[in-house]
C-alpha positions as CSV (number, residue, x, y, z in Angstrom):
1,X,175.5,-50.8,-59.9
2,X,173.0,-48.0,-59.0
3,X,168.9,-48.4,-59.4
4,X,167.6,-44.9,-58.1
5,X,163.4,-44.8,-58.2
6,X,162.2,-41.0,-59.4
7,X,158.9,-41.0,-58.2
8,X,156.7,-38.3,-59.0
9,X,153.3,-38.5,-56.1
10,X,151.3,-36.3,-58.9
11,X,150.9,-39.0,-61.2
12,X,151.6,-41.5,-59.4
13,X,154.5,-42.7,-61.8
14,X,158.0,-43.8,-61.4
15,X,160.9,-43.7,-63.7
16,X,164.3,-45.2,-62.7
17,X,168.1,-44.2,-63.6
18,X,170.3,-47.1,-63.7
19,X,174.0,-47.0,-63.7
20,X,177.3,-48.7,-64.4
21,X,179.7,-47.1,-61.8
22,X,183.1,-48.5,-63.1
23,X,182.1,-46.9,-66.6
24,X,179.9,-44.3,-65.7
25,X,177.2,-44.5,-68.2
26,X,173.9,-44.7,-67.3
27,X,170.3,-45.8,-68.7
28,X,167.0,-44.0,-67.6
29,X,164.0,-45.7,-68.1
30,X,160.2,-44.4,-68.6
31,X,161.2,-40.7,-68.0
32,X,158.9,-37.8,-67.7
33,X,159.7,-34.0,-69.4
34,X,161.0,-31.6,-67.2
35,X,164.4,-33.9,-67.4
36,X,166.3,-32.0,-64.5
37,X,166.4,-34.5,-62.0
38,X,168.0,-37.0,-64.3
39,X,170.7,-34.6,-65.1
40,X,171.4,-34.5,-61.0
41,X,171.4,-38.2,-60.8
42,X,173.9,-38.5,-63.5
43,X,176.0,-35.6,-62.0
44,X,175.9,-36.2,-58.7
45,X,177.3,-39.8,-59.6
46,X,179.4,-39.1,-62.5
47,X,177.2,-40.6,-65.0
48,X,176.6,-40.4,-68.4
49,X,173.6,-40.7,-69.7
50,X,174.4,-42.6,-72.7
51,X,170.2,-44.9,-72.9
52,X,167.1,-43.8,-72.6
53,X,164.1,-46.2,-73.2
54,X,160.5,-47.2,-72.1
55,X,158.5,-50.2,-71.2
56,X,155.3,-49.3,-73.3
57,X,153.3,-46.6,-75.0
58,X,152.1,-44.4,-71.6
59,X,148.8,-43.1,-71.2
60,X,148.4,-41.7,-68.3
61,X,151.8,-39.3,-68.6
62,X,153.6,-37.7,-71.8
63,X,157.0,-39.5,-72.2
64,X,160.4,-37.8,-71.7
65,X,162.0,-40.3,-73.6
66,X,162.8,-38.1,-76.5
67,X,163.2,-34.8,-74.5
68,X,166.4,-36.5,-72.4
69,X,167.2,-38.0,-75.6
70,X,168.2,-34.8,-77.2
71,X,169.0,-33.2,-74.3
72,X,172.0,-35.7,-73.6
73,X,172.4,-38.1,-77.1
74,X,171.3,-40.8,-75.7
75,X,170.1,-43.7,-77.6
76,X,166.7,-43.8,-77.6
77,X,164.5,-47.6,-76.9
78,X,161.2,-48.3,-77.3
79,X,158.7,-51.5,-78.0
80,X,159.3,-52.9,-81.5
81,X,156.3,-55.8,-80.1
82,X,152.4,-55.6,-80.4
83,X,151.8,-55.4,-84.4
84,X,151.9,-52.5,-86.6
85,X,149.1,-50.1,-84.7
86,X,151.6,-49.7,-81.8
87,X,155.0,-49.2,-84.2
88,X,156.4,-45.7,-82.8
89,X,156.5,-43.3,-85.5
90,X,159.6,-41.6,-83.8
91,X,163.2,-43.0,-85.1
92,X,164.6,-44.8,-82.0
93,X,165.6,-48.4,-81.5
94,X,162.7,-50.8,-81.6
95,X,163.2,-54.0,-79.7
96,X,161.8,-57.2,-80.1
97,X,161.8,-60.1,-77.4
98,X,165.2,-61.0,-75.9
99,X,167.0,-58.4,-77.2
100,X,169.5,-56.4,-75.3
101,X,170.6,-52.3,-74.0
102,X,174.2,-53.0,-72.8
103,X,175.2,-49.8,-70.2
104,X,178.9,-50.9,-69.4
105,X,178.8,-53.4,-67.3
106,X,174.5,-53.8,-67.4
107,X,172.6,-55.3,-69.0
108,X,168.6,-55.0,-69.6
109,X,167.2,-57.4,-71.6
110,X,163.7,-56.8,-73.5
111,X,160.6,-59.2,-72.1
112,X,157.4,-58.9,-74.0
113,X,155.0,-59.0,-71.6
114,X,151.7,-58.2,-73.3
115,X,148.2,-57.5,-71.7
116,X,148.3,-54.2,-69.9
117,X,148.7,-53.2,-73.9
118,X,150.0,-55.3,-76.6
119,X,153.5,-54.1,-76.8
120,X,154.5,-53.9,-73.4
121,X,158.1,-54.5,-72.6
122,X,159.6,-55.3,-68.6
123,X,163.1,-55.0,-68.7
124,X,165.4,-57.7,-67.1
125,X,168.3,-56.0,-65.4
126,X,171.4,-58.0,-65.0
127,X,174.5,-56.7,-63.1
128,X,177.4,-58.2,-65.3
129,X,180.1,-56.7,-62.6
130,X,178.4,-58.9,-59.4
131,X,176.6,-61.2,-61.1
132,X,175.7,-63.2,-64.7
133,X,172.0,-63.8,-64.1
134,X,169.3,-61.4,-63.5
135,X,168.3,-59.6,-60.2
136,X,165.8,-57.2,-61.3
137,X,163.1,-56.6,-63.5
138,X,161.5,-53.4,-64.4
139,X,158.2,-54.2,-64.8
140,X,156.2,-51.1,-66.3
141,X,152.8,-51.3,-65.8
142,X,152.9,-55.4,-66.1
143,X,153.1,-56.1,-62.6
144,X,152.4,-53.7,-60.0
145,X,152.7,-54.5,-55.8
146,X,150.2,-56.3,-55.0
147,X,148.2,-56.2,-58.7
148,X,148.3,-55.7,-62.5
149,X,148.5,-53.5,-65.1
150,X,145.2,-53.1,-66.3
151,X,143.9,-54.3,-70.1
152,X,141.0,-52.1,-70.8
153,X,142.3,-48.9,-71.1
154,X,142.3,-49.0,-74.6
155,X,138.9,-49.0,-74.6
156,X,138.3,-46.5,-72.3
157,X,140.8,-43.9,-73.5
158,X,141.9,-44.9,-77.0
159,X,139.0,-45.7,-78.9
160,X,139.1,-49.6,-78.5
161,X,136.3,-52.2,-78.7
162,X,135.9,-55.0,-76.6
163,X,139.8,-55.0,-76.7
164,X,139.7,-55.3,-72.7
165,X,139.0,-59.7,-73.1
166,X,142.3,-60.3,-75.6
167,X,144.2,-58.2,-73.7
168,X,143.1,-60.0,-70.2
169,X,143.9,-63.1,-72.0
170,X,147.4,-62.1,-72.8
171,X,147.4,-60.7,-68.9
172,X,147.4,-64.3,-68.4
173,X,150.2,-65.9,-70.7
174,X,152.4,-63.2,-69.5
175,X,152.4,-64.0,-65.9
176,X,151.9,-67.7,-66.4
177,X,154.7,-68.0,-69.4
178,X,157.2,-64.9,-68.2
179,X,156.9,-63.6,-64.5
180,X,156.1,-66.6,-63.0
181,X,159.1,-68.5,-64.9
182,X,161.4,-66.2,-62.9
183,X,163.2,-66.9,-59.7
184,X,162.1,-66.2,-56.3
185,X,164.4,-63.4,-55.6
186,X,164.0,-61.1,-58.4
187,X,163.2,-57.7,-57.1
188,X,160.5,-56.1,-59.2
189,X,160.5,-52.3,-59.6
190,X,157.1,-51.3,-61.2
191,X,156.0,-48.3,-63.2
192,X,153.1,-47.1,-61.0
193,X,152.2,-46.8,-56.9
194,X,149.2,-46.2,-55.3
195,X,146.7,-43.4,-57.1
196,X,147.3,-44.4,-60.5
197,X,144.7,-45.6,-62.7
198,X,146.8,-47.9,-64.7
199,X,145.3,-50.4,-62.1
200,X,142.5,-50.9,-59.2
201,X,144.4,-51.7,-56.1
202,X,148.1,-50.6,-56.2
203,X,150.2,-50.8,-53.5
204,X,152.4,-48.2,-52.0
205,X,155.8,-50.0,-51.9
206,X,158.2,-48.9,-54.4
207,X,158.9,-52.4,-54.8
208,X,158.4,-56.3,-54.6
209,X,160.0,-59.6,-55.5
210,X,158.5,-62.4,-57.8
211,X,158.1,-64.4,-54.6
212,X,156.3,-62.6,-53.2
213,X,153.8,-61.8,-56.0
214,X,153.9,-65.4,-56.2
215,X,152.7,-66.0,-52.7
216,X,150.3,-63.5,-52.0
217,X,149.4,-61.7,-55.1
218,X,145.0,-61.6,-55.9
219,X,146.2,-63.4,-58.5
220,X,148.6,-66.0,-57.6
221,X,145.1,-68.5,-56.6
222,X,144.0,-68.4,-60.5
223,X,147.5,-68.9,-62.1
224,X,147.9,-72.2,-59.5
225,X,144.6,-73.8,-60.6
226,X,144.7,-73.0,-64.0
227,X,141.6,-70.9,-63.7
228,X,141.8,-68.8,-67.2
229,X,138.5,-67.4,-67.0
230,X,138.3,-66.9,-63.3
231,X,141.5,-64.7,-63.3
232,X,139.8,-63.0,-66.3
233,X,136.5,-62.1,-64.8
234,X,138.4,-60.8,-61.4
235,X,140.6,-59.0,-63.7
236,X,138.1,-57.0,-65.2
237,X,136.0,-56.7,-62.5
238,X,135.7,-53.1,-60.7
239,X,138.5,-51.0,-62.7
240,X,138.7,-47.3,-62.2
241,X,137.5,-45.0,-64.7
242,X,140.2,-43.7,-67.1
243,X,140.8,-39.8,-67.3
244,X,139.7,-38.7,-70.9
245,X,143.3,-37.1,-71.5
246,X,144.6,-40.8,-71.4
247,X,143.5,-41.1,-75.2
248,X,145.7,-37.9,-76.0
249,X,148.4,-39.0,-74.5
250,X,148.2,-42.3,-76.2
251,X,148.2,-40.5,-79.9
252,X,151.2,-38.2,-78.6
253,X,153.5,-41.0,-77.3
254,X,153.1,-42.8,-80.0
255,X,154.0,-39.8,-82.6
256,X,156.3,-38.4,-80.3
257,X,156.1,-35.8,-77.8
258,X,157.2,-32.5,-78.8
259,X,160.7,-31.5,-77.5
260,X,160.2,-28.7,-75.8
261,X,164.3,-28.1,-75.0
262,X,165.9,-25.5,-72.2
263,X,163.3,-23.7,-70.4
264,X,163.7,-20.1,-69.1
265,X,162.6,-19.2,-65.8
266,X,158.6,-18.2,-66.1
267,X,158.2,-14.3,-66.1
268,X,155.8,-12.4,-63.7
269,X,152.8,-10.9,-65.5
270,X,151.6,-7.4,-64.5
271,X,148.4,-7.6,-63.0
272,X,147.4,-5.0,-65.9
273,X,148.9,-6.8,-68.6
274,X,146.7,-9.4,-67.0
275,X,143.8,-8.1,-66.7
276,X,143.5,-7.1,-70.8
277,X,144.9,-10.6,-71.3
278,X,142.0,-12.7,-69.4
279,X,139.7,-9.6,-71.2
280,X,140.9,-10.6,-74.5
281,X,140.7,-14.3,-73.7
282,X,144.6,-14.2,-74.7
283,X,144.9,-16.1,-71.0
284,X,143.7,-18.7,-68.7
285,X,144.0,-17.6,-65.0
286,X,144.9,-20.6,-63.1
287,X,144.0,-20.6,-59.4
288,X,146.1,-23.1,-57.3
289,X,144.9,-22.6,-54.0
290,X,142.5,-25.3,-51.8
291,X,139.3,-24.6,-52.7
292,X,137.9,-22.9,-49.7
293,X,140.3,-20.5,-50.5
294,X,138.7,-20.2,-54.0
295,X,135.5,-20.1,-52.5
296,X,136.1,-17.0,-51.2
297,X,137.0,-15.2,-54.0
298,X,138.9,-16.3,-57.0
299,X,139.1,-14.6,-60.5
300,X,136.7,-14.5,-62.9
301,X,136.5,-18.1,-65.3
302,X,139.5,-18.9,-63.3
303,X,140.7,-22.9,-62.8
304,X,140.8,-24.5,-60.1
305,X,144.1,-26.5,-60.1
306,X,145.1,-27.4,-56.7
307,X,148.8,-27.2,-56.4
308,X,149.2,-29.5,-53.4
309,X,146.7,-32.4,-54.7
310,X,147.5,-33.0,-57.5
311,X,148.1,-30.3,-60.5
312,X,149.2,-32.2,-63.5
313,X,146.4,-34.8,-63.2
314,X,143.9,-31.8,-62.1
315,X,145.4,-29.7,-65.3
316,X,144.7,-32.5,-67.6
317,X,140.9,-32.8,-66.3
318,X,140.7,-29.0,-67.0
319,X,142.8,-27.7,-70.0
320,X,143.0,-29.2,-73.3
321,X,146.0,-28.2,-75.5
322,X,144.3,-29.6,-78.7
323,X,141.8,-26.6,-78.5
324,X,142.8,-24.3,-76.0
325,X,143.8,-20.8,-77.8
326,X,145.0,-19.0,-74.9
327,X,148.5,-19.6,-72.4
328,X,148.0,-20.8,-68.9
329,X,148.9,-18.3,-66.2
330,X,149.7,-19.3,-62.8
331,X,148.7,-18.0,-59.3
332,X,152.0,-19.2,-57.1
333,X,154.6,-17.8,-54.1
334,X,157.3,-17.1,-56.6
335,X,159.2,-17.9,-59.3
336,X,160.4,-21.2,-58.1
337,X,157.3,-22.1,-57.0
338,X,156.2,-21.3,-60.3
339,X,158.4,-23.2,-62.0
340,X,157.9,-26.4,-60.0
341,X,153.9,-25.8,-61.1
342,X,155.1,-25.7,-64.8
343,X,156.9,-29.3,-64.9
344,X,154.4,-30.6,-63.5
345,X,152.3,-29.3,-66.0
346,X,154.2,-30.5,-69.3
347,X,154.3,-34.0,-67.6
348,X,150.6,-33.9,-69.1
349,X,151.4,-31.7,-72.4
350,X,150.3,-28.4,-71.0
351,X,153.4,-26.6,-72.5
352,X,151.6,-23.3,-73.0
353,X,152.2,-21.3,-69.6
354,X,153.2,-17.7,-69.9
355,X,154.1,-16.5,-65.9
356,X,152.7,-16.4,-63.2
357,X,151.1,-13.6,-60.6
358,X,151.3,-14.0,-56.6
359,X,148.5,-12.0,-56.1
360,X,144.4,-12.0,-57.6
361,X,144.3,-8.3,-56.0
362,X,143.5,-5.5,-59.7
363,X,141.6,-8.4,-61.4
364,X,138.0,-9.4,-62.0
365,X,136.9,-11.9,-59.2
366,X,133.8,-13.4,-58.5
367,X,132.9,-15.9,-55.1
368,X,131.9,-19.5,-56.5
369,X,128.2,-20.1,-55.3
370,X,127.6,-23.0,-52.9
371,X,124.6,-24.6,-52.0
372,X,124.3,-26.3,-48.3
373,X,123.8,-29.9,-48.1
374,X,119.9,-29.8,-46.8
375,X,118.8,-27.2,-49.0
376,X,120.3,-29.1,-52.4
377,X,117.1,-31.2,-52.9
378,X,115.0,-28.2,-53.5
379,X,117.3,-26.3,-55.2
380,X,116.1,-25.4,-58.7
381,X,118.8,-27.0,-60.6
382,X,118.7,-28.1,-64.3
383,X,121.0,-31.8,-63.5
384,X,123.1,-33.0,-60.1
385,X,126.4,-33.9,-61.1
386,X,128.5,-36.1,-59.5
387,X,132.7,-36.0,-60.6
388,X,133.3,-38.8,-59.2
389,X,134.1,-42.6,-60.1
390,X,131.5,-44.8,-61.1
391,X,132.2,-47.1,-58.0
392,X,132.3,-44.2,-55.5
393,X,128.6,-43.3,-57.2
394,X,127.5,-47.0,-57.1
395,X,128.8,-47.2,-52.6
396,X,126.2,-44.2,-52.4
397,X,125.5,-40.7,-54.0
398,X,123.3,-37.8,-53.7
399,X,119.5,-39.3,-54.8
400,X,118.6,-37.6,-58.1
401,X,122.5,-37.1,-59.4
402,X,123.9,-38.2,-62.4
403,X,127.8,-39.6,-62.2
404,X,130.4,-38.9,-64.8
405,X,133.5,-38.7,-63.9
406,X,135.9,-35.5,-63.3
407,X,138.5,-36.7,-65.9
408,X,135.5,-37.0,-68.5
409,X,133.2,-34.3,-68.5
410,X,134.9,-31.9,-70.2
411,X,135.0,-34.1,-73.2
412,X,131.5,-34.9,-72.7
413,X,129.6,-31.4,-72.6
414,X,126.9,-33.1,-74.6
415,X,125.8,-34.7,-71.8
416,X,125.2,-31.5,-69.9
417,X,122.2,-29.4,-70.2
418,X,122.2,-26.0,-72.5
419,X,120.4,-24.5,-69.8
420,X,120.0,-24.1,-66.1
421,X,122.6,-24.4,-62.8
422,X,124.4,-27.6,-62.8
423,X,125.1,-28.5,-58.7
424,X,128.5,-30.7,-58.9
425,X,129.8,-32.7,-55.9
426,X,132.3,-35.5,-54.8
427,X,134.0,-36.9,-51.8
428,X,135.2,-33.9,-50.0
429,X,134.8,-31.2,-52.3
430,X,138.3,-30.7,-54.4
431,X,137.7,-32.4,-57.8
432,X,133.7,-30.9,-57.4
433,X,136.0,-27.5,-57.4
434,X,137.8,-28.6,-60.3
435,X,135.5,-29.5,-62.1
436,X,133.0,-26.3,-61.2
437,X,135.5,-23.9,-62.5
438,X,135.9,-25.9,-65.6
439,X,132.4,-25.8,-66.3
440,X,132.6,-22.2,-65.3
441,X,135.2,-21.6,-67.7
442,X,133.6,-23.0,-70.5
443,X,130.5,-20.5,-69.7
444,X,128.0,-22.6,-67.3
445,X,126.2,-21.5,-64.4
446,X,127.6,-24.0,-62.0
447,X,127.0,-23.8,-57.7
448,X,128.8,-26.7,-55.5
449,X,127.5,-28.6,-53.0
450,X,128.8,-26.9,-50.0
451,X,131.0,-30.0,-48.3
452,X,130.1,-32.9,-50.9
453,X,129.1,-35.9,-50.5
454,X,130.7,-36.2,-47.1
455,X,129.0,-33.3,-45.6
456,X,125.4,-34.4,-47.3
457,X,126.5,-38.2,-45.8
458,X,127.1,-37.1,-42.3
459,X,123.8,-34.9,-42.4
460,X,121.1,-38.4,-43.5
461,X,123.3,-40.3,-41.5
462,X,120.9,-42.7,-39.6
């Protein structure tokens, strides 16, 4: 048998291809969009790809389930669990409890495990040519190293109320009723590493064993002594604030992500073609340098998308396809730099990308304003923002700011003033930059506080 992780360090995500080697078929499960990888697996082992399915409705990611589906004909497998509001509206195979995806001599079987949402699936894998039980489970976002899935995200990305307590609850039953009913030596592969928001205290590993989990796991304490409402409280307790884009991805996964099919290679744009473009708001100039590169010149009501820290989760903060009207064009090296830039890009929905330049020389550029950390206090400013999470805020912040988070503010302008310089900040300075050109793009006056928090920090130290 082969179990190869994909991990992709953007999103923090993982998908796996799993393989019968005496028949060469193969299954892939939780894939992202740009597909390419899984056609190199395959080939380099002399698979077929003949399954495709997923462990839950993402939201932090836009599925490639259907995209390798059509690329390949593979049988497409999704959650038939959870109740009729989380029935895909996609024709694929929907699979209840127990039921099996038989990949020559594999087999996964379907385990509800409910609580991170209500349909969530882990996938049992059994090697039928070494063994009959068991070895593996493919846990989604159920079990993570060293934590859980978390429950609330349908109320903070996809218009839930209160659903956070039910789904703790059913957090609960699953590891008390399914996981913990599992052998020691079951290697768990999970959905998600360290960075996602799909949880508060991820691990790096790629992977664990039930045993282990058992042993040492936050949680393992509460499931021993019975303690419901204890694992419940701690549970809920201290989770990361979701990215508004979540909800979006929630609606598309469950309609379906459109297929986007074989991609050309991205085209260079003439920097005059450019220019009327960004004139005619026809484009949106993405910068993907550091920001202190930015800060000394970008173009005018570019982004700021680093592409070395994180583009596609960046991109989603900064560009919604729901309303944007104009196609993405990237600053990059080359054309295969370029195209690297792009599937990281449709791993979030932002299909719309029409070239790329290597150079901002023949355009309309500006230098962002920044304001040093001992004059911000006196600065005339109509509101301090701070971008980032509401825990980061509550450790310490910038007296006088207001915290909303990166992820959320373009989705909340009504929380900005009309008028007047906003001053944005975080940690070090990269999602402040983000965020500042996103404000910038949407027509603010908007000046950055020269170093963040950090810098400000290290100057009232004491």
């Amino acid at each position: 048998m082969l179990l190869e992780r994909i991990y992709d360090n953007d999103l923090a995500q993982a998908s796996y291809v799993i393989g019968c080697q005496a028949t060469g078929e193969g299954v892939v499960v939780d894939a992202r969009r740009d597909i390419g990888v899984y056609h190199d697996i395959a080939q380099a082992n002399g698979l077929r790809i003949v399954a495709v399915a997923e462990t839950h409705v993402h939201a932090d990611y836009l599925s490639g389930t259907r995209e390798l589906a059509a690329a390949t004909g593979a049988g497409m497998y999704v959650s038939g669990e959870g109740g009729p509001d989380w029935l895909y509206a996609f024709e694929a195979e929907q699979l209840q409890d127990g039921q099996h995806i038989q990949v020559g001599n594999i087999v996964l079987t379907a385990v509800h495990t409910p609580g991170h949402t209500p349909e969530h699936l882990s996938f049992l894998v059994a090697d039928g040519a070494f063994a009959d039980e068991a070895g593996y489970l493919l846990s989604g976002d159920f079990v993570f190293c060293g934590d859980l899935g978390r429950p609330d995200l349908l109320d903070e990305a996809a218009g839930g109320s209160d659903t956070r307590f039910e789904g703790a609850r059913q957090m609960y039953a699953s590891l008390r009723d399914r996981f913990l009913t599992l052998p020691d030596h079951v290697q768990v592969f999970p959905a998600h590493g360290a960075g996602s928001a799909c949880g508060k205290a991820l691990g790096a590993l790629p992977s664990t064993t039930v045993g282990y989990e058992r042993r040492h796991a936050w949680w393992g304490p509460y499931l021993a002594a019975a303690d419901e409402q204890g694992f419940i409280d701690e549970l809920l307790e201290g989770q990361p604030d979701a990215p508004a884009y979540f909800g979006r991805m929630k609606r598309q996964n469950l309609a379906g992500p459109a297929i986007i099919g074989a991609r050309g290679p991205l085209p260079r744009v003439g920097q005059g073609d450019l220019a009327a473009a960004l004139a005619a708001g026809e484009a949106t100039f993405v910068d993907t340098r550091d920001q202190g590169q930015v800060h000394a010149g970008t173009v005018d009501g570019a982004l700021n998308l680093p592409a070395d820290k994180g583009l596609a989760t960046y991109g989603a903060w900064a560009i919604d396809p729901e309303r944007s009207t104009s196609a993405v064009v990237l600053l990059a090296d080359g054309p295969e730099a370029a195209q690297q830039m792009w599937d990281h890009l449709i791993r979030v929905g932002i299909d719309d990308v029409a070239g790329y330049t290597t150079t901002i020389e023949g355009l309309p550029q500006h230098k962002p304003q920044l304001v040093a950390p001992g004059d911000v206090a006196a600065f005339e400013k109509a509101l301090l923002l701070d971008v980032r999470a509401t825990g980061e805020h509550e450790a310490g912040n910038v007296p006088g700011s207001e915290q909303l988070h990166g992820g959320r503010v373009l989705w909340n302008l009504d929380r900005l003033p009309g008028e007047g310089t906003i001053v944005t900040y975080c940690q070090s300075g990269v999602r402040s930059s983000v965020v500042a050109s996103t404000l910038r793009h949407e027509g603010y006056e908007v000046v950055e506080l020269e170093g963040s928090y950090s810098a400000w920090a290290a100057e009232h130290a004491g």
